[in-house]
Coordinates of C-alpha atoms (C1' of nucleotides) in Angstrom, one line a residue:
Chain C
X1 CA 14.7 -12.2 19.9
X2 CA 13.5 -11.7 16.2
X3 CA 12.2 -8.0 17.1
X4 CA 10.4 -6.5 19.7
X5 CA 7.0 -4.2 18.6
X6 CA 6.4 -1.7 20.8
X7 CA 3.0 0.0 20.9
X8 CA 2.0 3.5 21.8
X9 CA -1.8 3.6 21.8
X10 CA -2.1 7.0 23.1
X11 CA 0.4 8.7 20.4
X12 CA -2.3 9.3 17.9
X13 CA 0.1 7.5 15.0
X14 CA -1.9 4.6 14.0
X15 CA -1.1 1.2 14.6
X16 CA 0.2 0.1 11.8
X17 CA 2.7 3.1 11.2
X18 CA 4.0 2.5 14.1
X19 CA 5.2 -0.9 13.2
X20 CA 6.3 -0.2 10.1
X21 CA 8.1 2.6 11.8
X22 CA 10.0 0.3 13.9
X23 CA 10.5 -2.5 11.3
X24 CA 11.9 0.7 9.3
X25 CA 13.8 1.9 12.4
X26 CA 15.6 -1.8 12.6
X27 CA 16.7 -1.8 9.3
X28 CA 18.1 1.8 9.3
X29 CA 20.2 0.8 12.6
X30 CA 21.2 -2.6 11.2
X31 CA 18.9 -4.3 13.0
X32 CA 17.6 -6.3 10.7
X33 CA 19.1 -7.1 7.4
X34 CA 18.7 -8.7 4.3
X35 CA 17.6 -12.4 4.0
X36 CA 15.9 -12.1 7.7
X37 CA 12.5 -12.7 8.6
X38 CA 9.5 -10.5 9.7
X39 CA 8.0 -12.7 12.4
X40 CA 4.8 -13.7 11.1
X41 CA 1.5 -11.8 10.7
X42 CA -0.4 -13.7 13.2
X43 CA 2.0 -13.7 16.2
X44 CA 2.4 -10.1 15.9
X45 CA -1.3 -10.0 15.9
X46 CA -1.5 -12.1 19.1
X47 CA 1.4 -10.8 21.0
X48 CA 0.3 -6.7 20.4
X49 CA -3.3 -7.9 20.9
X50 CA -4.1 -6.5 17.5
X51 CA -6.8 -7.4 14.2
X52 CA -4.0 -9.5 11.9
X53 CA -5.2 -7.1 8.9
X54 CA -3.3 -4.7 10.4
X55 CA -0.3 -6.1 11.0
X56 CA -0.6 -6.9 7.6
X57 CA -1.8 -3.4 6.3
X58 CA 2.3 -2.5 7.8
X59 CA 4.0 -5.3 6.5
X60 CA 1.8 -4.5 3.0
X61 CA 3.0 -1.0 3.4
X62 CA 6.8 -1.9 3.7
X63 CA 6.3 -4.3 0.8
X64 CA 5.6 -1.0 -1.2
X65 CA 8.6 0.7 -0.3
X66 CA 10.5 -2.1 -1.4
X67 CA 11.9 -3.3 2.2
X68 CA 10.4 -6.3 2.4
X69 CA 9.1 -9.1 0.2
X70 CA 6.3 -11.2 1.1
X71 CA 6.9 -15.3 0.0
X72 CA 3.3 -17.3 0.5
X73 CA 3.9 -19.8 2.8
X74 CA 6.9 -19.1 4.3
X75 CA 7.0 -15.6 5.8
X76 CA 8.0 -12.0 5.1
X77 CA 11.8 -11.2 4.4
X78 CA 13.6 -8.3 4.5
X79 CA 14.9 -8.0 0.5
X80 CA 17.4 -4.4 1.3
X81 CA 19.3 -3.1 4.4
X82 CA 19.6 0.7 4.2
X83 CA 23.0 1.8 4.7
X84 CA 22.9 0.5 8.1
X85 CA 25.5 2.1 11.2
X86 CA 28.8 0.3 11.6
X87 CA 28.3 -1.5 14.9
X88 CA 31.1 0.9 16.9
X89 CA 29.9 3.7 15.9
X90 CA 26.1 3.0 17.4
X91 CA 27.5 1.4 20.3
X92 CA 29.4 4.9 21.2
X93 CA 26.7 7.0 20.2
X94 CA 23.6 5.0 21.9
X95 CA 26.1 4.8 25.2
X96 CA 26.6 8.6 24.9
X97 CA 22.7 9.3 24.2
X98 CA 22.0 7.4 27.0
X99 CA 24.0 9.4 29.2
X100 CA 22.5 12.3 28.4
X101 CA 19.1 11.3 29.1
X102 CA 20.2 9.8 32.0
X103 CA 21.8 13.5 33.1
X104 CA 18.5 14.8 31.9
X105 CA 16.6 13.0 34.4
X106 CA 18.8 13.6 36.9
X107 CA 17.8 17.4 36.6
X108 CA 14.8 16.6 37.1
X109 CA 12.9 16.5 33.7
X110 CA 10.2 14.2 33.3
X111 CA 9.8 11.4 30.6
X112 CA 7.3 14.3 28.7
X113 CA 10.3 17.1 28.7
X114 CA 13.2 14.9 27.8
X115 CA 10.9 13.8 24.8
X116 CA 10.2 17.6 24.3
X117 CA 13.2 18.9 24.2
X118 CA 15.0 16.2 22.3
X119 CA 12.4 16.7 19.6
X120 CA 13.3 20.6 20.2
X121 CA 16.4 20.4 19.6
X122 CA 16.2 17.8 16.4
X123 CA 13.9 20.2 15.2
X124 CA 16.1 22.8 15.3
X125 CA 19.1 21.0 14.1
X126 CA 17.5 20.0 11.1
X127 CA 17.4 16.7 11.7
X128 CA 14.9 15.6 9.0
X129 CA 13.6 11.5 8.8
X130 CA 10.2 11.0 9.1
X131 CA 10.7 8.1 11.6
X132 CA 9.8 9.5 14.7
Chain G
X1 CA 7.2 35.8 17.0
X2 CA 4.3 34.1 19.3
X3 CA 5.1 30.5 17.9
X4 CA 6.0 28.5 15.0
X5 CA 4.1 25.9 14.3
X6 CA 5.6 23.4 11.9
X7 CA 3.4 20.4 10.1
X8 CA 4.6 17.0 8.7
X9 CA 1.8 15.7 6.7
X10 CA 3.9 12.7 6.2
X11 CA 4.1 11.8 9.6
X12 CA 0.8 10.2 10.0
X13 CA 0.1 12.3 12.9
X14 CA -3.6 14.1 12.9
X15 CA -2.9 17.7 12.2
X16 CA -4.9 18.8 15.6
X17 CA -2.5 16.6 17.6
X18 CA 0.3 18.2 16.2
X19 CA -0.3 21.7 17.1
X20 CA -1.6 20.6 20.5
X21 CA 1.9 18.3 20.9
X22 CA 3.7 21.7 19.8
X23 CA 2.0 24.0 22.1
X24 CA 2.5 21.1 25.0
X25 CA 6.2 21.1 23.9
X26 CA 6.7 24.6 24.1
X27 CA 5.0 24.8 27.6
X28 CA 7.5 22.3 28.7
X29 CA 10.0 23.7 28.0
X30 CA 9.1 27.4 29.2
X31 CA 8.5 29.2 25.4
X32 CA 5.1 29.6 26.6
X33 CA 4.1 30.9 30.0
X34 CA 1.4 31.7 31.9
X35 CA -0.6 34.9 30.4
X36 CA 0.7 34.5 27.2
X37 CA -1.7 34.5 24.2
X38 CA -1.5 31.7 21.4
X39 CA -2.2 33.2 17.6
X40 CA -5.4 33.3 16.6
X41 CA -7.1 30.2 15.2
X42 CA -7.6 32.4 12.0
X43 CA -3.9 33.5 11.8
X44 CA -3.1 29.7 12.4
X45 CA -5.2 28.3 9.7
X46 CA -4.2 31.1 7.0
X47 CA -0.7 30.4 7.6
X48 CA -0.8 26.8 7.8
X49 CA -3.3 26.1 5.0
X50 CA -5.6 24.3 7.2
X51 CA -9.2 23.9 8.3
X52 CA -10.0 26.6 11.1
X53 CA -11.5 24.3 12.7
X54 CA -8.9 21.9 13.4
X55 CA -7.2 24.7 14.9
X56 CA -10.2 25.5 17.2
X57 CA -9.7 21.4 17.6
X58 CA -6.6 21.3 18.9
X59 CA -7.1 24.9 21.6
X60 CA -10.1 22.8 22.7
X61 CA -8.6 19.9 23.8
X62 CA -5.7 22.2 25.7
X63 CA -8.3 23.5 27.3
X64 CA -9.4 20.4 28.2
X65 CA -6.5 19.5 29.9
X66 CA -6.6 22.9 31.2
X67 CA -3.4 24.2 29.6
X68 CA -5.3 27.4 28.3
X69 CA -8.4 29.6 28.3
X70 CA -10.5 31.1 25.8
X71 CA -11.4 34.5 26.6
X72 CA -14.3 35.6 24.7
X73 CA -13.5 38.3 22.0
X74 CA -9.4 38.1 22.8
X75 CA -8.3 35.2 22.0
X76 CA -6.9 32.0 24.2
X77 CA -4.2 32.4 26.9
X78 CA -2.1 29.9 28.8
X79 CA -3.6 29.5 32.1
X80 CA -0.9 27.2 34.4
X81 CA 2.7 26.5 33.3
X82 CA 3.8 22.5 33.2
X83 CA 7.1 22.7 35.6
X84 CA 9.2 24.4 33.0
X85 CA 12.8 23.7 33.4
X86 CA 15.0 26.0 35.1
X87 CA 16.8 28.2 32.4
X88 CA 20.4 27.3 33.5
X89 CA 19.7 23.5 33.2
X90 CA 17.8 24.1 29.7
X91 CA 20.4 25.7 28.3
X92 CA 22.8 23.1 29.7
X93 CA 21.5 20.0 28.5
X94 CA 20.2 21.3 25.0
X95 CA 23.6 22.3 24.3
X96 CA 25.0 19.4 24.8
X97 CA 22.2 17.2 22.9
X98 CA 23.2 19.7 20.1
X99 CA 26.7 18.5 20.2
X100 CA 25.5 14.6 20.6
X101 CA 23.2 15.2 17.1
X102 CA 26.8 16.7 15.5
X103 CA 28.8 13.7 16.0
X104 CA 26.1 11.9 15.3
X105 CA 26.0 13.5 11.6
X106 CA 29.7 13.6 11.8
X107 CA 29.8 9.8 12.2
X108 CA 28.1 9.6 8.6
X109 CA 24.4 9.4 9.8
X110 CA 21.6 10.8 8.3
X111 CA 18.4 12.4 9.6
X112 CA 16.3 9.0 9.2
X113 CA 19.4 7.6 11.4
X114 CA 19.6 10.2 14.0
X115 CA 15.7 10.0 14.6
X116 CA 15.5 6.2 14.3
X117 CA 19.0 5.9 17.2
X118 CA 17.0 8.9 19.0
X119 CA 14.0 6.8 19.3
X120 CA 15.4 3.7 19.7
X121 CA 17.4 4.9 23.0
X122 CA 14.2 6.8 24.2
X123 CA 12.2 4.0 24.2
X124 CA 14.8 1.4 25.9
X125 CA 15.5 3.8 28.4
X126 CA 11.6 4.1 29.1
X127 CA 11.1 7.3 28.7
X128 CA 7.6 8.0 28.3
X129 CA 5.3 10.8 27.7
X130 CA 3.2 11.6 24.5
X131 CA 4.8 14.3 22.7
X132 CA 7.1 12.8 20.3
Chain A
X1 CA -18.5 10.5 -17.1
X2 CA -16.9 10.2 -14.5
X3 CA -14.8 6.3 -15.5
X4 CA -16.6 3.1 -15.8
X5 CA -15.5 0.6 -13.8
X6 CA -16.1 -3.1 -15.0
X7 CA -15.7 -5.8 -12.9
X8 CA -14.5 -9.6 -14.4
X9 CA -14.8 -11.7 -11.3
X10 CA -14.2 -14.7 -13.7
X11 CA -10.7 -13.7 -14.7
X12 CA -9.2 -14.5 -11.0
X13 CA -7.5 -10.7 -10.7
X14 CA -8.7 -9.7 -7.1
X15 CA -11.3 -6.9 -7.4
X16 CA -8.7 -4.2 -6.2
X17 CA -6.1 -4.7 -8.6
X18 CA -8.5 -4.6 -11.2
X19 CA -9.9 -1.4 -9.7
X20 CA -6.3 0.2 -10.2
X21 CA -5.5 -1.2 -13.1
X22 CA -8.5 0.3 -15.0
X23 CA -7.4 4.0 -13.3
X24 CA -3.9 3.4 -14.7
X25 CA -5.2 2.4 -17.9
X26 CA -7.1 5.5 -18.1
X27 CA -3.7 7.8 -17.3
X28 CA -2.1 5.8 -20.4
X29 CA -4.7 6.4 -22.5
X30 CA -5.3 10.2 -21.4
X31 CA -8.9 9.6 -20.0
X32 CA -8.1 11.0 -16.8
X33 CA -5.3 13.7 -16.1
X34 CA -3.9 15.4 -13.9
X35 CA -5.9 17.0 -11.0
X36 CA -9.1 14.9 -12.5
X37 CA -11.0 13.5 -9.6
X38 CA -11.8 9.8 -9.1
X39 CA -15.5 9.0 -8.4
X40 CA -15.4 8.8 -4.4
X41 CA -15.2 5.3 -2.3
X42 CA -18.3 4.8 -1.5
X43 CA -19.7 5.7 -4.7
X44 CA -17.6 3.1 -6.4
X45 CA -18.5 0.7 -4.0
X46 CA -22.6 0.9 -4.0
X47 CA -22.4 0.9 -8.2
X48 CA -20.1 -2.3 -8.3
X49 CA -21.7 -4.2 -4.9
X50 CA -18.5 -4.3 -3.6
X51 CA -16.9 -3.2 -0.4
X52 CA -16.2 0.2 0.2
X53 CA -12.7 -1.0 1.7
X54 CA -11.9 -3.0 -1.6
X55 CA -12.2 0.3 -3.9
X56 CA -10.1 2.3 -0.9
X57 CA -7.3 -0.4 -1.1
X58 CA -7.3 0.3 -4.8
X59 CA -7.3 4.1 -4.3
X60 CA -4.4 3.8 -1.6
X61 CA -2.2 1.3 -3.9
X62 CA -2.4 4.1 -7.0
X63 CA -1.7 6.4 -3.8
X64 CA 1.7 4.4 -3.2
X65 CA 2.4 4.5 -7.1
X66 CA 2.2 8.6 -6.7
X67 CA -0.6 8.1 -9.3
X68 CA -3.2 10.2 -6.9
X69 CA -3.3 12.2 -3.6
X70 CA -6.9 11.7 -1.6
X71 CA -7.7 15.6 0.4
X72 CA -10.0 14.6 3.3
X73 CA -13.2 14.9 2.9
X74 CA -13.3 16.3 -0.2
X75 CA -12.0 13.0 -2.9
X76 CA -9.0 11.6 -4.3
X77 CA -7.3 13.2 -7.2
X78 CA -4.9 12.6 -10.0
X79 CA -1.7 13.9 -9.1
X80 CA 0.5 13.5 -12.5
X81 CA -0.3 11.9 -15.9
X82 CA 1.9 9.5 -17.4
X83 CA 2.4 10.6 -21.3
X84 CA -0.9 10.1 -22.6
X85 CA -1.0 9.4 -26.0
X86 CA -2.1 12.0 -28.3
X87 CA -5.5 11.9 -29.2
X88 CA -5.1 11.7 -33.3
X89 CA -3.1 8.4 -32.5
X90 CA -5.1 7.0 -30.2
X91 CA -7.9 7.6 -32.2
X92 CA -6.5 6.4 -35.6
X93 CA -5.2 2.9 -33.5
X94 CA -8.1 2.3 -31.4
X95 CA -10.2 2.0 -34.9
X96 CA -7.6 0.2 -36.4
X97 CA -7.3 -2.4 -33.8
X98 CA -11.0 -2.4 -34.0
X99 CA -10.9 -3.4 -37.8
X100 CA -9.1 -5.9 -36.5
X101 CA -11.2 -7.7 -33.6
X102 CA -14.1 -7.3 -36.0
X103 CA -12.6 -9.3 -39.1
X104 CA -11.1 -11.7 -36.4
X105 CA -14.7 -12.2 -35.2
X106 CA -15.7 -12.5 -38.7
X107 CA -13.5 -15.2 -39.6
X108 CA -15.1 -17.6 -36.7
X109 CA -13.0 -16.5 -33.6
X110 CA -15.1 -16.4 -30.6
X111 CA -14.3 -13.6 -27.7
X112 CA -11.9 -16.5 -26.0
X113 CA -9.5 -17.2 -29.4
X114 CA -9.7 -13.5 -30.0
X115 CA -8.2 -13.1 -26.2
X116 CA -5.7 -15.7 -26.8
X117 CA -5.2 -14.8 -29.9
X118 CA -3.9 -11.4 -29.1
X119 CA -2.5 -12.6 -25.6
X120 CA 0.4 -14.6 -27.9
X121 CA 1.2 -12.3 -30.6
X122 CA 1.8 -9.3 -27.5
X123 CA 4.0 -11.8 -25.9
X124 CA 5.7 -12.8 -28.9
X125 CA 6.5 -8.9 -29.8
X126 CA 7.5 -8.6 -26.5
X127 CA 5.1 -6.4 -25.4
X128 CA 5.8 -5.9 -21.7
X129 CA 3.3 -3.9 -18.9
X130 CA 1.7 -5.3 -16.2
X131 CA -1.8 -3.5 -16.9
X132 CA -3.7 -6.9 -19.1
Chain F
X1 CA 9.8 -28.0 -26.9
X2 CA 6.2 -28.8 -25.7
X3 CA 4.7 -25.5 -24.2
X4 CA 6.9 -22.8 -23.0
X5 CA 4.9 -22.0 -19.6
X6 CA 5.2 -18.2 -18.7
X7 CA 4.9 -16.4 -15.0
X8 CA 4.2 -13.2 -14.6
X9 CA 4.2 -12.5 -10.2
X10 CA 3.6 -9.3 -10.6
X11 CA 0.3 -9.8 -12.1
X12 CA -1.9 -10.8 -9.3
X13 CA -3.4 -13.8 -11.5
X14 CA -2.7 -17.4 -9.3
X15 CA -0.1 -19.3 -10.5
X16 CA -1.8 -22.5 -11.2
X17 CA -4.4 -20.2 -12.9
X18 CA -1.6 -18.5 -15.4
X19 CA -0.4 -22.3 -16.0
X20 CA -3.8 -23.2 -16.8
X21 CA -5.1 -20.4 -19.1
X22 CA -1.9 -20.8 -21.2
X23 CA -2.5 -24.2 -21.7
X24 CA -6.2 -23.0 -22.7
X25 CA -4.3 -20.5 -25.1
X26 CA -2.3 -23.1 -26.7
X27 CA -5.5 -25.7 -27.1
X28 CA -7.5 -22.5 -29.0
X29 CA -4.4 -21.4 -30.9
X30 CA -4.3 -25.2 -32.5
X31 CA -0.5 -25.0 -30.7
X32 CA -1.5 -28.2 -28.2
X33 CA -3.3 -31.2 -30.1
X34 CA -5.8 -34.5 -29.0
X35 CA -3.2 -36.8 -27.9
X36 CA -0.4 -34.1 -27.1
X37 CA 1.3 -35.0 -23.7
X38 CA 1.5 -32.2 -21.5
X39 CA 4.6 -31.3 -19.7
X40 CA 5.5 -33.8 -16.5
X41 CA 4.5 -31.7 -13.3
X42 CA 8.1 -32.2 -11.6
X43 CA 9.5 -30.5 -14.9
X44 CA 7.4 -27.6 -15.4
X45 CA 7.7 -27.2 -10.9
X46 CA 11.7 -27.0 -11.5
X47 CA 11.9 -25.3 -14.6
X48 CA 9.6 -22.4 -13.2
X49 CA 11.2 -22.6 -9.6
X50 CA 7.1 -23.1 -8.2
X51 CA 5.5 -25.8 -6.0
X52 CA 4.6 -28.7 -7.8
X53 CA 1.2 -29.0 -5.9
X54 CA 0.8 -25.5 -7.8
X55 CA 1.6 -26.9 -11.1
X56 CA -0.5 -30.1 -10.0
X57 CA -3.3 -27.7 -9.4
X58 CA -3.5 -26.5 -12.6
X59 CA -3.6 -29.9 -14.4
X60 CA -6.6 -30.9 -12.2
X61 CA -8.1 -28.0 -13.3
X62 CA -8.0 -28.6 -16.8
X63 CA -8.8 -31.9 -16.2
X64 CA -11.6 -31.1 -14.4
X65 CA -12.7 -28.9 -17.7
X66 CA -12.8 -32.3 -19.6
X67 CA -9.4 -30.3 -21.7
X68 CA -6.8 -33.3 -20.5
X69 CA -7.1 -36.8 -18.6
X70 CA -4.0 -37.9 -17.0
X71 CA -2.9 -41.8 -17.4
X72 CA -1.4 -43.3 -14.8
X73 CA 2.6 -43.8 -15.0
X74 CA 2.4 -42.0 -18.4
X75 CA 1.4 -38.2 -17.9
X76 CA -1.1 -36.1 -19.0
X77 CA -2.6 -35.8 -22.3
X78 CA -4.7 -33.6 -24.5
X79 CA -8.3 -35.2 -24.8
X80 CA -9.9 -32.6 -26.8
X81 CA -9.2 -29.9 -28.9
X82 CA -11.6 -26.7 -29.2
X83 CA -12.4 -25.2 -32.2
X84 CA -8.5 -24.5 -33.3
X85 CA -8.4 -21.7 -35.9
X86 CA -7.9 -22.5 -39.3
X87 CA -3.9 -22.0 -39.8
X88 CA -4.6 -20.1 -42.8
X89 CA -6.6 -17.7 -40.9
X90 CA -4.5 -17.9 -37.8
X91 CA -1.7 -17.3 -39.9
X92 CA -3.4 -13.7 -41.3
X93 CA -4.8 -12.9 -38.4
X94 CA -1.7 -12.7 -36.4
X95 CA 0.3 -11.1 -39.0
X96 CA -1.9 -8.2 -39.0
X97 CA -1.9 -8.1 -35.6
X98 CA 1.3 -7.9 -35.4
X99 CA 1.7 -5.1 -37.9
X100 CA -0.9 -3.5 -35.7
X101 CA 1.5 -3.6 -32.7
X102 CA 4.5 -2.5 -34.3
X103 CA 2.3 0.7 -36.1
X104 CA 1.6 1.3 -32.0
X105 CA 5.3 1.3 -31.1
X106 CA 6.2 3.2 -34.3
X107 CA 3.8 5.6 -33.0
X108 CA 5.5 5.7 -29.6
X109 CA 3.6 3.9 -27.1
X110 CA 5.5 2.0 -24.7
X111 CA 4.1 -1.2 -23.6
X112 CA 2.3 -0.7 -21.2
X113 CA 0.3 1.9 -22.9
X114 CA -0.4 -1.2 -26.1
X115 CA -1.5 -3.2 -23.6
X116 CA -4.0 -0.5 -22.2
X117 CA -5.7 0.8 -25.6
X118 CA -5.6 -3.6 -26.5
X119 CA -7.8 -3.9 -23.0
X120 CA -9.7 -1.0 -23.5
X121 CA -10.8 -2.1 -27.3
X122 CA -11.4 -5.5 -25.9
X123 CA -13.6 -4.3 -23.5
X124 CA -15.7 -2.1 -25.7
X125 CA -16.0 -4.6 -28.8
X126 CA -17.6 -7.0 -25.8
X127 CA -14.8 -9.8 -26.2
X128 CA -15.7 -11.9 -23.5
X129 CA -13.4 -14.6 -22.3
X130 CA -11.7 -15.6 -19.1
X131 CA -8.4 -15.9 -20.9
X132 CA -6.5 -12.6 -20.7
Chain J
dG1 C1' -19.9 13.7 3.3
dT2 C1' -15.0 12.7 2.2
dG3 C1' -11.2 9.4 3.1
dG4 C1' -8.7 6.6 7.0
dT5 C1' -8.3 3.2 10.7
dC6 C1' -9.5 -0.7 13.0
dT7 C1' -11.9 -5.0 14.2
dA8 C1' -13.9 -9.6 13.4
dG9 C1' -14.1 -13.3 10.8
dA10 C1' -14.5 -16.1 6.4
dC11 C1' -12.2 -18.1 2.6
dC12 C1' -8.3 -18.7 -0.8
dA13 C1' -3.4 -19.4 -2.7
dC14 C1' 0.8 -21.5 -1.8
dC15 C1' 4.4 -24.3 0.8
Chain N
dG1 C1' 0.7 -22.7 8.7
dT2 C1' 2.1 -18.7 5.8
dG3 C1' 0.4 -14.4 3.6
dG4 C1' -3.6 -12.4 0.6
dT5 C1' -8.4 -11.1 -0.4
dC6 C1' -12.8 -9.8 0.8
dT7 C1' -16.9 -8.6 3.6
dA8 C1' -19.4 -6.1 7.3
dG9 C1' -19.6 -2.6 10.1
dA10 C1' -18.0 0.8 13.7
dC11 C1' -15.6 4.9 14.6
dC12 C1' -12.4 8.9 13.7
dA13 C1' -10.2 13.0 11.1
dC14 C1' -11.0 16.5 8.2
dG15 C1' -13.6 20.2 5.4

DNA sequence: GTGGTCTAGACCACC
DNA sequence: GTGGTCTAGACCACG
């Protein structure tokens, strides 16, 4: 599976942040990496229900920051990956993150307060990154 | 101190949102309780270098969800409390997302990586809700 | 005056990039500096009977460059200029190139040689620049 | 060599429309003749690592301007040469030019900032001409 | 009234 | 069939 966009309509962040977001998010975990392929404009548009301009306003944007590299005919690329996490060291800290929400929710916080006080506590651990 | 609000204008996130999302937050998670009074809309504005009325924005649509109350000539006051989470079980689980974030850095991450894992789990394990 | 914005819809350039080219031009050259407003969108767009989105693509790519910073609702502004050139120079070499166009034109050369004329000796002293 | 063909991507001219105009150039400049065989379309494709329906494209361009006529089997050939500049005057006219440029580098512009006082003059002495 | 976002849809450049 | 450009026009965020 090339890479799955997620969409938040009710977030406020508009739609094409959010998928550079996640195409950024992918590369910063490894994701994707450099050589691979953006799947294309159109069946993002298709699949997310979404105007193609602005799919491509967030693969346009990405292009800027020098993460991706459009070729005419043939598709998007990713040209850089960004220090991505060694693959051990994500698997052991996804599984533990996921326990903890897991123990979260099994104290009876709600989707809304996990969110909350995750984004508490990164806050307050000066966890900067603007990829929310 | 009533409540630190905290902008990122690179976030793409309307400024209105974001102090709503932060007053949501801190009802959450029990910081705000029923009775108490938010800052002034003018205090706000002054101190975040912003428009008063997105301030007055943002109490509005609170009040629209019925978080708070304006109280002509004293200001606006929390009016129910969103099932905060008991103290104990706070102070539990934020303690030990605190630890997850330092091995997280300690592993060599950066912010951008800690956000983008952070997200990346939230959404895979479905947890929902707005406030991000 | 504000900047003069001419159009070439002959020369193949895509309106936009000719939009931000003439802005950049204009931080070379000292016309605009920093904290100098540009003329707003819509403005831009009625004068050149173009589309208002066409000049705000322009505005948003000299955005990306760090060129200039749009403040809702109240315009976009130059944010930093890029070593102008001192205005004795400029003066002294814009007349002197001027000399030159006119005894080009003088000797027979219509506006096309001139064009190409100057277009080969810049790339033959390795002039580089993106801004044509 | 025949014609050393030039790309610049970064320019946001169309290839075939930066293969054409040079070949313009070179018929104004006197450097291509009546009679002079442009280069074969599979060579210039390779040599510039660019589709040769792009490079095809530009051919049938020029052709289309009555500037070249292809012959079957054999290639494709100047059929007209316009108005080429006296080499004498040529000769001057680039020479001072090219003192012109150096005088602007002496004075420390950078090249980009050449090219933006050459474009601005250009503009304002009302030198027409698609070929930039 | 400023810029920003999004949609709908046409047309072009390139492979 | 890929991405890029442009238009037309609606609606939102912000001051």
């Amino acid at each position: 599976m090339a890479l799955a966009f997620r969409l938040d309509a009710s977030s406020g962040v508009p739609t094409y942040r959010q998928l550079a977001d996640q195409v950024r998010r992918a590369l910063l975990l490894g994701y994707l990496q450099d050589g691979d392929q953006l799947p294309p404009v159109r069946d993002v548009a298709t699949a997310l229900v979404v105007n193609p301009n602005t799919v491509a306003k967030a693969y346009r944007d990405l292009e800027r920051a020098g993460l991706v590299k459009p070729r005419a005919g043939q598709g998007t690329f990713v040209t850089g990956s960004v220090g991505p996490v060694p693959a051990a060291t994500y698997t052991q800290l996804s599984a533990s993150l996921r326990r903890w929400v897991r123990s979260a929710r099994g104290a009876g916080l709600d989707g809304e307060q996990v969110r909350a006080l995750v984004a508490a506590v990164l806050d307050d651990e000066q966890v900067g990154g603007a990829v929310a």
